[in-house]
CSV table of C-alpha atoms in Angstrom, one decimal:
chain,number,residue,atom,x,y,z
A,1,MET,CA,12.7,-4.9,-16.1
A,2,LYS,CA,9.5,-2.8,-16.9
A,3,LYS,CA,8.9,-0.1,-14.2
A,4,LEU,CA,5.4,1.0,-13.2
A,5,LYS,CA,3.9,4.2,-14.3
A,6,TYR,CA,4.1,7.4,-12.4
A,7,ILE,CA,7.7,7.0,-11.5
A,8,ILE,CA,9.8,9.9,-10.9
A,9,PHE,CA,13.3,9.5,-11.8
A,10,ALA,CA,14.6,13.0,-12.4
A,11,PHE,CA,15.5,13.3,-8.7
A,12,THR,CA,18.1,10.6,-7.8
A,13,LEU,CA,21.1,9.8,-5.8
A,14,VAL,CA,22.3,7.5,-8.4
A,15,LEU,CA,25.1,8.4,-10.9
A,16,ALA,CA,25.1,8.9,-14.5
A,17,SER,CA,27.1,5.7,-14.8
A,18,CYS,CA,24.0,3.6,-14.6
A,19,SER,CA,23.1,1.5,-17.6
A,20,ASP,CA,20.6,2.9,-19.9
A,21,ASP,CA,18.1,0.0,-19.2
A,22,TYR,CA,18.1,1.1,-15.4
A,23,PHE,CA,16.1,4.1,-16.5
A,24,ASP,CA,13.7,2.3,-18.7
A,25,VAL,CA,10.3,3.4,-17.3
A,26,ASN,CA,6.8,2.8,-18.6
A,27,SER,CA,5.4,6.3,-18.4
A,28,SER,CA,4.0,9.2,-20.4
A,29,GLU,CA,5.9,11.6,-22.4
A,30,THR,CA,5.4,14.3,-19.7
A,31,ALA,CA,6.9,12.9,-16.6
A,32,PRO,CA,4.6,13.8,-13.6
A,33,THR,CA,5.8,16.3,-11.0
A,34,THR,CA,4.3,17.6,-7.9
A,35,THR,CA,2.2,19.9,-9.7
A,36,SER,CA,1.2,18.1,-12.8
A,37,LEU,CA,-1.1,15.6,-11.1
A,38,ALA,CA,-3.4,15.5,-8.3
A,39,PRO,CA,-2.7,13.3,-5.4
A,40,GLN,CA,-5.4,10.8,-6.2
A,41,LEU,CA,-3.5,10.2,-9.5
A,42,ARG,CA,-0.2,9.4,-7.7
A,43,ILE,CA,-1.2,7.1,-4.9
A,44,LYS,CA,-1.3,4.0,-7.0
A,45,GLY,CA,2.3,4.6,-8.2
A,46,ALA,CA,3.6,5.3,-4.8
A,47,ILE,CA,2.1,2.0,-3.6
A,48,GLU,CA,3.1,-0.1,-6.5
A,49,ASN,CA,6.8,1.3,-6.4
A,50,THR,CA,7.1,0.5,-2.7
A,51,THR,CA,6.4,-3.3,-3.3
A,52,GLY,CA,7.3,-3.8,-7.0
A,53,THR,CA,10.6,-2.0,-7.0
A,54,ALA,CA,11.8,-1.5,-3.5
A,55,GLN,CA,10.5,-4.6,-1.7
A,56,TYR,CA,11.1,-6.8,-4.7
A,57,ARG,CA,14.7,-5.8,-5.0
A,58,GLY,CA,15.1,-6.0,-1.2
A,59,THR,CA,14.0,-9.6,-1.1
A,60,ARG,CA,15.7,-10.6,-4.4
A,61,GLU,CA,19.2,-9.7,-3.0
A,62,VAL,CA,18.7,-11.5,0.3
A,63,LEU,CA,16.6,-14.4,-1.0
A,64,GLY,CA,19.6,-17.0,-0.6
A,65,ILE,CA,20.6,-15.4,2.7
A,66,MET,CA,17.2,-16.2,4.1
A,67,GLN,CA,17.3,-19.6,2.6
A,68,TYR,CA,13.8,-19.7,1.1
A,69,GLY,CA,15.0,-20.2,-2.4
A,70,SER,CA,18.0,-21.5,-4.3
A,71,GLN,CA,19.7,-21.2,-7.6
A,72,ASN,CA,20.4,-24.1,-10.1
A,73,VAL,CA,24.1,-23.2,-10.1
A,74,ALA,CA,26.6,-23.4,-7.4
A,75,ASN,CA,28.2,-20.4,-5.7
A,76,TYR,CA,25.5,-17.9,-6.6
A,77,TYR,CA,26.5,-14.6,-5.1
A,78,SER,CA,23.5,-14.0,-2.8
A,79,GLU,CA,23.9,-17.6,-1.5
A,80,THR,CA,27.6,-17.6,-0.9
A,81,TRP,CA,28.2,-13.9,-0.3
A,82,SER,CA,30.8,-13.6,-2.9
A,83,SER,CA,31.2,-11.9,-6.5
A,84,PHE,CA,28.5,-9.2,-6.8
A,85,MET,CA,27.8,-9.3,-3.1
A,86,THR,CA,31.3,-7.8,-2.4
A,87,THR,CA,31.1,-5.1,-5.3
A,88,GLY,CA,27.8,-3.4,-4.7
A,89,SER,CA,26.5,-4.4,-7.9
A,90,TYR,CA,22.8,-4.8,-7.0
A,91,PHE,CA,20.0,-2.5,-6.7
A,92,LEU,CA,17.7,-2.0,-3.6
A,93,TRP,CA,19.6,1.3,-2.9
A,94,GLN,CA,18.8,2.6,-6.5
A,95,ASN,CA,15.1,1.2,-6.4
A,96,SER,CA,14.6,3.0,-3.0
A,97,TYR,CA,16.0,6.3,-4.0
A,98,VAL,CA,15.2,6.5,-7.7
A,99,TYR,CA,11.8,5.1,-8.0
A,100,ALA,CA,9.9,4.5,-4.6
A,101,LEU,CA,10.9,7.4,-2.3
A,102,PRO,CA,10.4,10.2,-4.8
A,103,ASN,CA,6.8,9.0,-5.3
A,104,THR,CA,6.2,9.2,-1.5
A,105,ALA,CA,7.8,12.6,-1.2
A,106,ASP,CA,5.5,14.0,-3.9
A,107,LEU,CA,2.4,12.4,-2.4
A,108,ILE,CA,3.3,14.2,0.9
A,109,VAL,CA,3.7,17.4,-0.8
A,110,LEU,CA,0.6,17.1,-2.8
A,111,GLY,CA,-1.5,16.1,0.3
A,112,GLU,CA,-0.3,19.6,1.8
A,113,THR,CA,-1.0,21.4,-1.4
A,114,TYR,CA,-4.6,19.9,-1.9
A,115,ASP,CA,-5.8,20.1,1.7
A,116,ALA,CA,-5.7,16.3,1.8
A,117,PRO,CA,-3.7,15.1,4.8
A,118,ASN,CA,-4.8,11.5,4.2
A,119,TYR,CA,-2.5,11.4,1.1
A,120,SER,CA,0.3,13.0,3.1
A,121,ALA,CA,-0.3,10.3,5.7
A,122,VAL,CA,-0.1,7.6,3.1
A,123,GLY,CA,3.1,9.0,1.7
A,124,LYS,CA,4.6,9.0,5.1
A,125,ILE,CA,3.7,5.4,6.0
A,126,LEU,CA,5.1,4.2,2.7
A,127,ARG,CA,8.3,6.5,3.2
A,128,ALA,CA,8.7,4.9,6.7
A,129,TYR,CA,8.4,1.4,5.2
A,130,ILE,CA,10.8,2.0,2.5
A,131,PHE,CA,13.4,3.8,4.7
A,132,GLY,CA,13.0,0.8,7.2
A,133,MET,CA,13.8,-1.7,4.6
A,134,THR,CA,16.8,0.2,3.4
A,135,THR,CA,18.3,0.9,6.8
A,136,ASP,CA,17.8,-2.7,7.7
A,137,GLN,CA,19.9,-3.8,4.8
A,138,TYR,CA,22.6,-1.1,4.9
A,139,GLY,CA,22.7,0.5,8.3
A,140,ALA,CA,23.3,4.2,7.9
A,141,ILE,CA,21.1,5.7,5.0
A,142,VAL,CA,20.3,9.1,3.4
A,143,MET,CA,17.1,10.6,4.8
A,144,GLY,CA,16.8,14.3,5.1
A,145,ASP,CA,19.2,15.0,2.1
A,146,THR,CA,17.2,12.8,-0.3
A,147,TYR,CA,14.5,14.3,-2.7
A,148,ASP,CA,11.6,15.7,-0.6
A,149,GLY,CA,9.3,17.0,-3.2
A,150,ILE,CA,10.3,20.6,-2.8
A,151,SER,CA,14.3,20.8,-2.7
A,152,SER,CA,16.4,20.4,-5.6
A,153,MET,CA,18.4,17.3,-6.1
A,154,ASN,CA,21.5,16.8,-3.9
A,155,ILE,CA,24.0,14.4,-5.5
A,156,THR,CA,26.3,14.3,-2.5
A,157,PRO,CA,23.8,13.7,0.4
A,158,GLY,CA,24.8,13.2,4.0
A,159,PHE,CA,24.1,10.0,5.8
A,160,VAL,CA,22.3,9.5,9.1
A,161,SER,CA,23.0,6.6,11.6
A,162,GLN,CA,20.6,3.8,11.9
A,163,GLU,CA,19.6,5.0,15.4
A,164,GLU,CA,18.7,8.4,13.7
A,165,ALA,CA,16.8,6.6,10.9
A,166,TYR,CA,14.6,4.7,13.4
A,167,THR,CA,13.8,7.8,15.3
A,168,ALA,CA,12.7,9.5,12.0
A,169,ILE,CA,10.8,6.3,11.0
A,170,PHE,CA,8.7,6.4,14.2
A,171,THR,CA,8.1,10.2,13.7
A,172,LEU,CA,6.8,9.6,10.2
A,173,LEU,CA,4.4,6.8,11.4
A,174,ASP,CA,3.1,8.9,14.4
A,175,GLU,CA,2.5,12.0,12.0
A,176,ALA,CA,0.7,9.8,9.6
A,177,ILE,CA,-1.6,8.2,12.2
A,178,ALA,CA,-2.5,11.8,13.4
A,179,GLU,CA,-3.1,13.0,9.9
A,180,LEU,CA,-5.4,10.1,9.0
A,181,GLY,CA,-7.7,11.4,11.9
A,182,GLN,CA,-8.0,14.7,10.1
A,183,GLU,CA,-10.7,15.9,7.6
A,184,SER,CA,-9.4,15.7,4.0
A,185,SER,CA,-10.8,17.1,0.8
A,186,ILE,CA,-10.2,14.2,-1.3
A,187,GLY,CA,-10.9,10.6,-0.7
A,188,LEU,CA,-8.0,8.1,-0.8
A,189,ASN,CA,-9.8,6.0,-3.5
A,190,GLU,CA,-11.0,8.9,-5.5
A,191,GLU,CA,-9.6,7.5,-8.8
A,192,GLU,CA,-9.3,3.8,-7.6
A,193,GLY,CA,-5.8,4.4,-6.8
A,194,ASP,CA,-5.7,3.0,-3.2
A,195,VAL,CA,-4.8,-0.6,-4.4
A,196,LEU,CA,-4.0,-1.4,-0.7
A,197,TYR,CA,-7.0,-0.5,1.3
A,198,GLY,CA,-9.7,0.9,-1.1
A,199,GLY,CA,-9.6,4.3,0.7
A,200,ASP,CA,-10.3,2.9,4.1
A,201,GLN,CA,-8.3,5.2,6.5
A,202,ASP,CA,-9.0,3.1,9.5
A,203,LYS,CA,-7.1,0.2,7.7
A,204,TRP,CA,-4.2,2.5,6.9
A,205,ILE,CA,-4.0,3.5,10.6
A,206,ARG,CA,-3.9,-0.2,11.5
A,207,PHE,CA,-1.1,-0.7,8.8
A,208,ALA,CA,0.9,2.2,10.3
A,209,TYR,CA,0.6,0.8,13.9
A,210,SER,CA,1.8,-2.6,12.5
A,211,ILE,CA,4.8,-1.3,10.9
A,212,LYS,CA,5.6,0.5,14.2
A,213,ALA,CA,5.3,-2.7,16.0
A,214,ARG,CA,7.6,-4.3,13.7
A,215,TYR,CA,10.4,-1.7,14.0
A,216,LEU,CA,9.9,-1.4,17.8
A,217,ASN,CA,10.5,-5.1,17.9
A,218,HIS,CA,13.8,-4.9,16.0
A,219,LEU,CA,15.1,-3.2,19.1
A,220,SER,CA,15.3,-6.5,21.3
A,221,LYS,CA,19.0,-5.9,22.0
A,222,LYS,CA,18.8,-2.3,22.9
A,223,SER,CA,18.4,-1.5,26.8
A,224,SER,CA,19.1,2.2,27.2
A,225,GLY,CA,18.1,5.5,25.7
A,226,ASP,CA,15.1,6.7,23.8
A,227,LEU,CA,15.0,3.7,21.6
A,228,ALA,CA,15.3,1.1,24.4
A,229,TYR,CA,13.3,-2.2,23.9
A,230,ASP,CA,9.8,-1.7,25.4
A,231,ALA,CA,7.7,-4.9,25.1
A,232,ASP,CA,4.5,-3.0,26.4
A,233,ALA,CA,4.8,-0.4,23.6
A,234,ILE,CA,5.2,-3.3,21.1
A,235,ILE,CA,2.2,-5.0,22.4
A,236,ALA,CA,0.1,-1.7,22.4
A,237,ALA,CA,1.1,-1.1,18.9
A,238,CYS,CA,0.2,-4.8,17.8
A,239,GLN,CA,-3.3,-4.5,19.4
A,240,ALA,CA,-3.9,-1.2,17.4
A,241,GLY,CA,-2.6,-3.0,14.3
A,242,ILE,CA,-3.8,-5.4,11.6
A,243,ASN,CA,-6.3,-7.6,13.4
A,244,SER,CA,-7.5,-10.0,10.7
A,245,ASN,CA,-6.4,-11.5,7.4
A,246,GLU,CA,-8.7,-9.2,5.5
A,247,LEU,CA,-6.5,-6.2,6.5
A,248,ASN,CA,-3.3,-7.9,5.4
A,249,ALA,CA,-1.2,-5.3,3.5
A,250,GLN,CA,-0.5,-6.8,0.1
A,251,GLN,CA,-0.2,-5.9,-3.5
A,252,ASN,CA,-2.2,-8.0,-5.8
A,253,PHE,CA,-1.3,-9.2,-9.3
A,254,GLY,CA,-3.7,-10.1,-12.2
A,255,GLY,CA,-1.4,-12.6,-13.9
A,256,GLY,CA,-2.0,-11.0,-17.2
A,257,THR,CA,0.3,-10.4,-20.3
A,258,PRO,CA,2.3,-7.5,-18.9
A,259,GLU,CA,5.4,-8.7,-16.9
A,260,ASN,CA,4.6,-6.4,-14.1
A,261,ASP,CA,1.1,-7.9,-13.7
A,262,ASN,CA,2.7,-11.0,-12.5
A,263,GLN,CA,4.1,-11.8,-9.2
A,264,PRO,CA,7.9,-11.1,-9.6
A,265,PHE,CA,9.0,-14.5,-8.3
A,266,SER,CA,6.5,-16.4,-10.5
A,267,ALA,CA,7.4,-18.0,-13.8
A,268,ASN,CA,6.5,-14.9,-15.9
A,269,GLY,CA,7.6,-12.3,-13.3
A,270,TYR,CA,10.9,-10.3,-13.9
A,271,GLY,CA,12.5,-12.1,-10.6
A,272,SER,CA,11.6,-15.7,-11.7
A,273,SER,CA,15.3,-16.8,-12.4
A,274,ARG,CA,16.1,-15.7,-8.8
A,275,MET,CA,14.0,-18.6,-7.4
A,276,ASP,CA,14.9,-21.7,-9.4
A,277,TYR,CA,14.1,-24.1,-6.6
A,278,PHE,CA,13.0,-24.1,-3.1
A,279,SER,CA,15.8,-24.6,-0.6
A,280,ASP,CA,16.8,-27.7,1.3
A,281,PHE,CA,16.4,-25.8,4.6
A,282,PHE,CA,13.0,-24.6,3.9
A,283,VAL,CA,11.6,-27.8,2.7
A,284,ASN,CA,13.1,-29.8,5.5
A,285,LEU,CA,11.6,-27.1,8.0
A,286,LEU,CA,8.3,-27.7,6.6
A,287,LYS,CA,8.6,-31.5,6.9
A,288,ASN,CA,9.2,-31.1,10.8
A,289,PRO,CA,8.4,-27.5,11.7
A,290,LEU,CA,7.9,-28.5,15.4
A,291,ASN,CA,11.2,-30.3,15.5
A,292,LEU,CA,9.6,-33.5,16.9
A,293,SER,CA,11.4,-36.7,17.2
A,294,SER,CA,8.9,-38.3,15.0
A,295,GLU,CA,8.5,-35.9,12.0
A,296,ILE,CA,5.0,-34.5,11.4
A,297,GLU,CA,4.8,-32.7,8.1
A,298,ASP,CA,3.2,-29.0,8.0
A,299,PRO,CA,0.0,-28.9,6.1
A,300,ARG,CA,1.4,-25.9,4.3
A,301,LEU,CA,4.0,-27.8,2.6
A,302,PRO,CA,2.4,-28.9,-0.5
A,303,ILE,CA,0.5,-25.5,-0.8
A,304,ILE,CA,3.7,-23.5,-0.7
A,305,VAL,CA,6.2,-25.8,-2.4
A,306,PRO,CA,5.5,-27.5,-5.7
A,307,GLU,CA,6.2,-31.2,-6.0
A,308,ALA,CA,9.3,-32.2,-7.9
A,309,THR,CA,8.6,-33.6,-11.4
A,310,ASN,CA,9.9,-36.8,-10.4
A,311,GLY,CA,7.7,-36.7,-7.2
A,312,GLY,CA,8.2,-35.8,-3.6
A,313,TYR,CA,9.4,-32.5,-2.0
A,314,LYS,CA,13.1,-31.8,-2.2
A,315,GLY,CA,15.0,-28.6,-1.9
A,316,VAL,CA,18.3,-27.6,-3.2
A,317,ILE,CA,21.1,-27.0,-0.8
A,318,ILE,CA,21.9,-23.2,-0.5
A,319,GLY,CA,25.2,-22.5,-2.5
A,320,ASN,CA,25.5,-26.1,-4.0
A,321,GLY,CA,23.2,-25.7,-7.1
A,322,LEU,CA,22.0,-28.9,-8.7
A,323,ASN,CA,25.5,-30.4,-8.5
A,324,ASP,CA,25.0,-32.6,-11.6
A,325,GLU,CA,21.7,-34.0,-10.4
A,326,SER,CA,18.5,-33.7,-12.4
A,327,GLY,CA,16.3,-30.6,-11.7
A,328,ASP,CA,13.4,-32.9,-12.1
A,329,ASP,CA,14.3,-34.3,-8.7
A,330,PHE,CA,13.9,-31.0,-6.9
A,331,SER,CA,11.0,-28.7,-6.1
A,332,PRO,CA,10.8,-25.8,-8.5
A,333,GLY,CA,10.6,-22.3,-7.1
A,334,ASN,CA,7.8,-21.2,-9.3
A,335,GLY,CA,4.1,-22.2,-8.9
A,336,GLY,CA,3.4,-22.5,-5.1
A,337,PHE,CA,1.2,-20.2,-3.0
A,338,TYR,CA,3.8,-17.4,-3.0
A,339,THR,CA,5.3,-17.8,-6.4
A,340,SER,CA,2.4,-18.2,-8.8
A,341,ALA,CA,1.3,-15.5,-11.4
A,342,THR,CA,-1.5,-14.1,-9.2
A,343,SER,CA,0.4,-14.5,-5.9
A,344,PRO,CA,0.4,-11.3,-3.8
A,345,THR,CA,3.3,-9.5,-2.4
A,346,TYR,CA,2.8,-9.2,1.2
A,347,MET,CA,4.1,-6.2,3.1
A,348,ILE,CA,3.0,-7.2,6.6
A,349,THR,CA,0.2,-9.6,7.7
A,350,PHE,CA,-2.0,-10.4,10.7
A,351,SER,CA,0.1,-13.5,11.4
A,352,GLU,CA,3.2,-11.5,11.7
A,353,VAL,CA,1.7,-8.9,14.0
A,354,LYS,CA,0.6,-11.8,16.3
A,355,PHE,CA,4.1,-13.3,16.2
A,356,ILE,CA,5.7,-10.0,17.1
A,357,GLU,CA,3.2,-9.7,19.9
A,358,ALA,CA,4.0,-13.3,20.9
A,359,GLU,CA,7.8,-12.4,21.0
A,360,ALA,CA,7.1,-9.3,23.1
A,361,ARG,CA,5.0,-11.2,25.6
A,362,PHE,CA,7.7,-13.9,25.7
A,363,ARG,CA,10.4,-11.5,26.5
A,364,LYS,CA,8.4,-10.0,29.4
A,365,ASN,CA,7.9,-13.5,30.7
A,366,ASP,CA,4.1,-13.5,29.9
A,367,LEU,CA,4.2,-17.1,28.8
A,368,VAL,CA,0.4,-17.7,28.8
A,369,GLY,CA,-0.2,-14.5,26.7
A,370,ALA,CA,2.9,-15.4,24.4
A,371,TYR,CA,1.3,-18.8,23.7
A,372,THR,CA,-2.1,-17.2,22.9
A,373,ALA,CA,-0.6,-14.8,20.6
A,374,PHE,CA,1.6,-17.5,18.9
A,375,LYS,CA,-1.5,-19.7,18.3
A,376,GLU,CA,-3.4,-16.8,16.8
A,377,GLY,CA,-0.4,-16.2,14.5
A,378,VAL,CA,-0.3,-19.8,13.4
A,379,LEU,CA,-4.0,-19.9,12.7
A,380,ALA,CA,-4.0,-16.7,10.8
A,381,ASP,CA,-1.3,-18.1,8.5
A,382,LEU,CA,-3.1,-21.4,8.0
A,383,GLN,CA,-6.2,-19.6,7.1
A,384,LYS,CA,-4.3,-17.2,4.9
A,385,LEU,CA,-3.2,-20.1,2.7
A,386,ASN,CA,-6.6,-21.8,2.7
A,387,VAL,CA,-5.5,-25.0,4.6
A,388,PRO,CA,-8.5,-27.2,4.7
A,389,GLN,CA,-10.2,-26.9,8.2
A,390,ASP,CA,-9.7,-30.5,9.3
A,391,GLN,CA,-6.0,-30.2,8.8
A,392,ILE,CA,-6.1,-26.8,10.6
A,393,THR,CA,-7.8,-28.5,13.5
A,394,SER,CA,-5.2,-31.3,13.6
A,395,TYR,CA,-2.3,-28.9,13.4
A,396,MET,CA,-3.6,-26.6,16.2
A,397,ASN,CA,-4.3,-29.7,18.5
A,398,LEU,CA,-0.8,-30.9,17.7
A,399,ILE,CA,0.6,-27.5,18.8
A,400,ASP,CA,-1.4,-27.7,22.2
A,401,THR,CA,-0.1,-31.3,22.8
A,402,GLU,CA,3.7,-30.7,21.8
A,403,ILE,CA,4.1,-27.3,23.0
A,404,GLY,CA,1.5,-25.6,25.3
A,405,ALA,CA,1.9,-22.5,27.4
A,406,ASP,CA,4.3,-24.1,29.7
A,407,ASN,CA,6.8,-25.0,27.0
A,408,ILE,CA,6.6,-22.2,24.5
A,409,ALA,CA,10.1,-21.1,23.4
A,410,LEU,CA,11.4,-18.4,21.2
A,411,SER,CA,12.3,-21.0,18.6
A,412,HIS,CA,8.6,-22.0,18.3
A,413,ILE,CA,7.6,-18.3,17.7
A,414,MET,CA,10.6,-17.5,15.1
A,415,ILE,CA,10.1,-20.7,13.1
A,416,GLN,CA,6.4,-20.1,12.6
A,417,LYS,CA,7.1,-16.5,11.7
A,418,TYR,CA,9.8,-17.6,9.3
A,419,ILE,CA,7.3,-19.9,7.5
A,420,ALA,CA,4.5,-17.2,7.5
A,421,ASN,CA,6.9,-14.5,6.3
A,422,MET,CA,7.8,-16.3,3.0
A,423,LEU,CA,9.6,-13.9,0.6
A,424,ASN,CA,9.5,-11.0,2.9
A,425,PRO,CA,12.9,-9.3,3.6
A,426,GLU,CA,11.8,-8.9,7.2
A,427,THR,CA,13.1,-12.5,7.7
A,428,TRP,CA,16.7,-11.5,7.2
A,429,VAL,CA,16.2,-9.0,10.3
A,430,ASP,CA,15.0,-11.8,12.3
A,431,MET,CA,17.7,-14.2,11.5
A,432,ARG,CA,20.3,-11.6,12.4
A,433,ARG,CA,18.6,-10.7,15.6
A,434,MET,CA,18.5,-14.4,16.5
A,435,ASP,CA,22.3,-14.6,15.6
A,436,TYR,CA,21.6,-17.1,12.9
A,437,SER,CA,21.2,-19.6,15.7
A,438,ASP,CA,20.5,-23.3,14.7
A,439,THR,CA,18.8,-23.6,18.2
A,440,ILE,CA,16.2,-21.2,17.1
A,441,TYR,CA,16.2,-22.2,13.5
A,442,HIS,CA,16.8,-26.0,13.7
A,443,GLY,CA,18.7,-27.3,10.9
A,444,LEU,CA,20.2,-24.0,9.7
A,445,LYS,CA,23.6,-24.2,8.4
A,446,ARG,CA,26.0,-21.8,6.4
A,447,PRO,CA,25.9,-22.1,2.7
A,448,VAL,CA,28.0,-24.6,0.7
A,449,ASN,CA,30.9,-22.7,-1.0
A,450,VAL,CA,30.6,-19.7,1.4
A,451,ASN,CA,33.1,-17.0,0.7
A,452,LEU,CA,35.8,-17.9,3.2
A,453,SER,CA,38.1,-15.0,2.3
A,454,ILE,CA,35.6,-12.9,4.2
A,455,PHE,CA,33.7,-15.4,6.4
A,456,PRO,CA,36.6,-17.8,7.5
A,457,ASN,CA,35.0,-19.1,10.7
A,458,ASP,CA,32.1,-21.2,11.1
A,459,ASP,CA,30.2,-18.7,13.1
A,460,ASP,CA,30.7,-16.0,10.5
A,461,TRP,CA,27.5,-14.9,8.9
A,462,ILE,CA,26.7,-12.0,6.7
A,463,GLN,CA,25.4,-8.8,8.5
A,464,ALA,CA,24.8,-6.1,6.1
A,465,MET,CA,24.9,-5.1,2.5
A,466,MET,CA,27.5,-3.1,0.5
A,467,TYR,CA,26.7,0.3,-0.7
A,468,GLU,CA,26.3,0.4,-4.4
A,469,TYR,CA,29.3,1.3,-6.5
A,470,ASN,CA,27.7,4.3,-8.1
A,471,GLU,CA,27.1,5.7,-4.7
A,472,GLU,CA,30.6,5.1,-3.7
A,473,ASP,CA,32.0,6.7,-6.9
A,474,ARG,CA,29.9,9.9,-6.5
A,475,ASN,CA,29.5,10.3,-2.7
A,476,TYR,CA,32.5,8.6,-1.1
A,477,VAL,CA,33.2,11.5,1.2
A,478,ASN,CA,29.9,11.1,3.0
A,479,MET,CA,29.3,7.4,2.7
A,480,PRO,CA,30.3,5.2,5.6
A,481,ASN,CA,33.2,2.5,5.1
A,482,ASN,CA,32.3,0.3,2.3
A,483,ASP,CA,35.2,-2.2,2.5
A,484,PRO,CA,33.5,-5.8,2.2
A,485,LEU,CA,35.5,-7.0,5.0
A,486,ILE,CA,33.8,-4.4,7.2
A,487,ARG,CA,30.5,-3.9,5.6
A,488,LEU,CA,29.5,-7.5,5.2
A,489,THR,CA,30.5,-8.6,8.6
A,490,THR,CA,29.8,-5.7,10.9
A,491,PRO,CA,26.3,-6.2,12.8
A,492,LEU,CA,23.9,-3.1,12.4
A,493,TRP,CA,23.1,-0.9,15.1
A,494,TRP,CA,20.0,-2.6,16.3
A,495,ASN,CA,21.9,-5.9,16.3
A,496,THR,CA,24.5,-4.9,18.8
A,497,GLU,CA,24.0,-5.6,22.5
A,498,GLU,CA,23.9,-2.9,25.1
């Protein structure tokens, strides 16, 4: 896989045992450091490595768990939680600490060096985003002991608990919001490097508040301490966050010849093989998203899901593969709204912010407010996907008729959020918070061929990822218990009731 330029890989937690192609980077002969390039020349790399390496890998490894896409072969590891899933042979950990986080650390230091707190702020926002994705897959992670742009490499870093990680994430976001209100000597888009918001600091502030709302919302099972669930704080963060589709945080792709100019899950992207087909669960969900006795198809179905060669929309059952059936009978994974060459990678969107607000209002029993935010989230997603206006009107009228403020339920909110967050690893957080409930996600079932040696009971679901084998080899003294019987089945801190 080609890596984006401006990657720093000299400072890493990963062992020398990694394969040579892991360190294959597309960069100049002189690797940039904190002093070799000004911050305006580093911001693009920091943004693109956040999405193109960290988020892509985070999504790729849990794609089958989230049940968006399926492989053409049975018993694929990320679908049945076996094989590589139990050995730690996958790479969000590496991509976070080797490629993505070092760029953010340097951006923070460069912002301080060049009297440009706006760059430090962007570094902190991206850093919080990456740490958030990483802790939400693993639990305890490395934070203070990883490369910070100043200190030398520590190959045996200490870990912090997830609770400590969340505290640090909120601190980074609060500091970034404050710094974006300060005077800076260099504009964020000085060298056209701000490929997220074109140098608009107010949009970065709204992005930071949106991420803060997301992580505050993860605390729905916490009832005590400094990180107790606070619906009002979530609503306030949402109201200060992304407030239109024009502010959606997304990395765009040109669809050109270079592999990394293509959406990773498109036919020419480096993750295309991970999404052979859409899943049976996702396709069926779109055929009856409101769970009505008489099925009414979602207008987004033909926009998101390509039609099968032999006609119609049909997904592959997770863990089952094609099972000797023709692939022409199933909807291919490449080519839809999210899986075409120029499809963006979405970090967080207006629709997600509204669904977060809807959940918070629902939990405080503000059903009218929850329903209003819910409808705004649905509308935002329909508009994001360019659904024709007449279909939007019909769908929104259907929601009023079939749901309404009096009947709004958590399932309605989470189903629509699931559809709107296609290919975002945030969905796995939601599924775990909802305890993989088929009452919430109607039609959800465990994969076929699930790994019964670790998940023997019908209500056993995967809860976390294994730490990678190279971290275990080098840093086993500091690393938490990595026995797959414990790691894969133990709920994370935010997913334990208080």
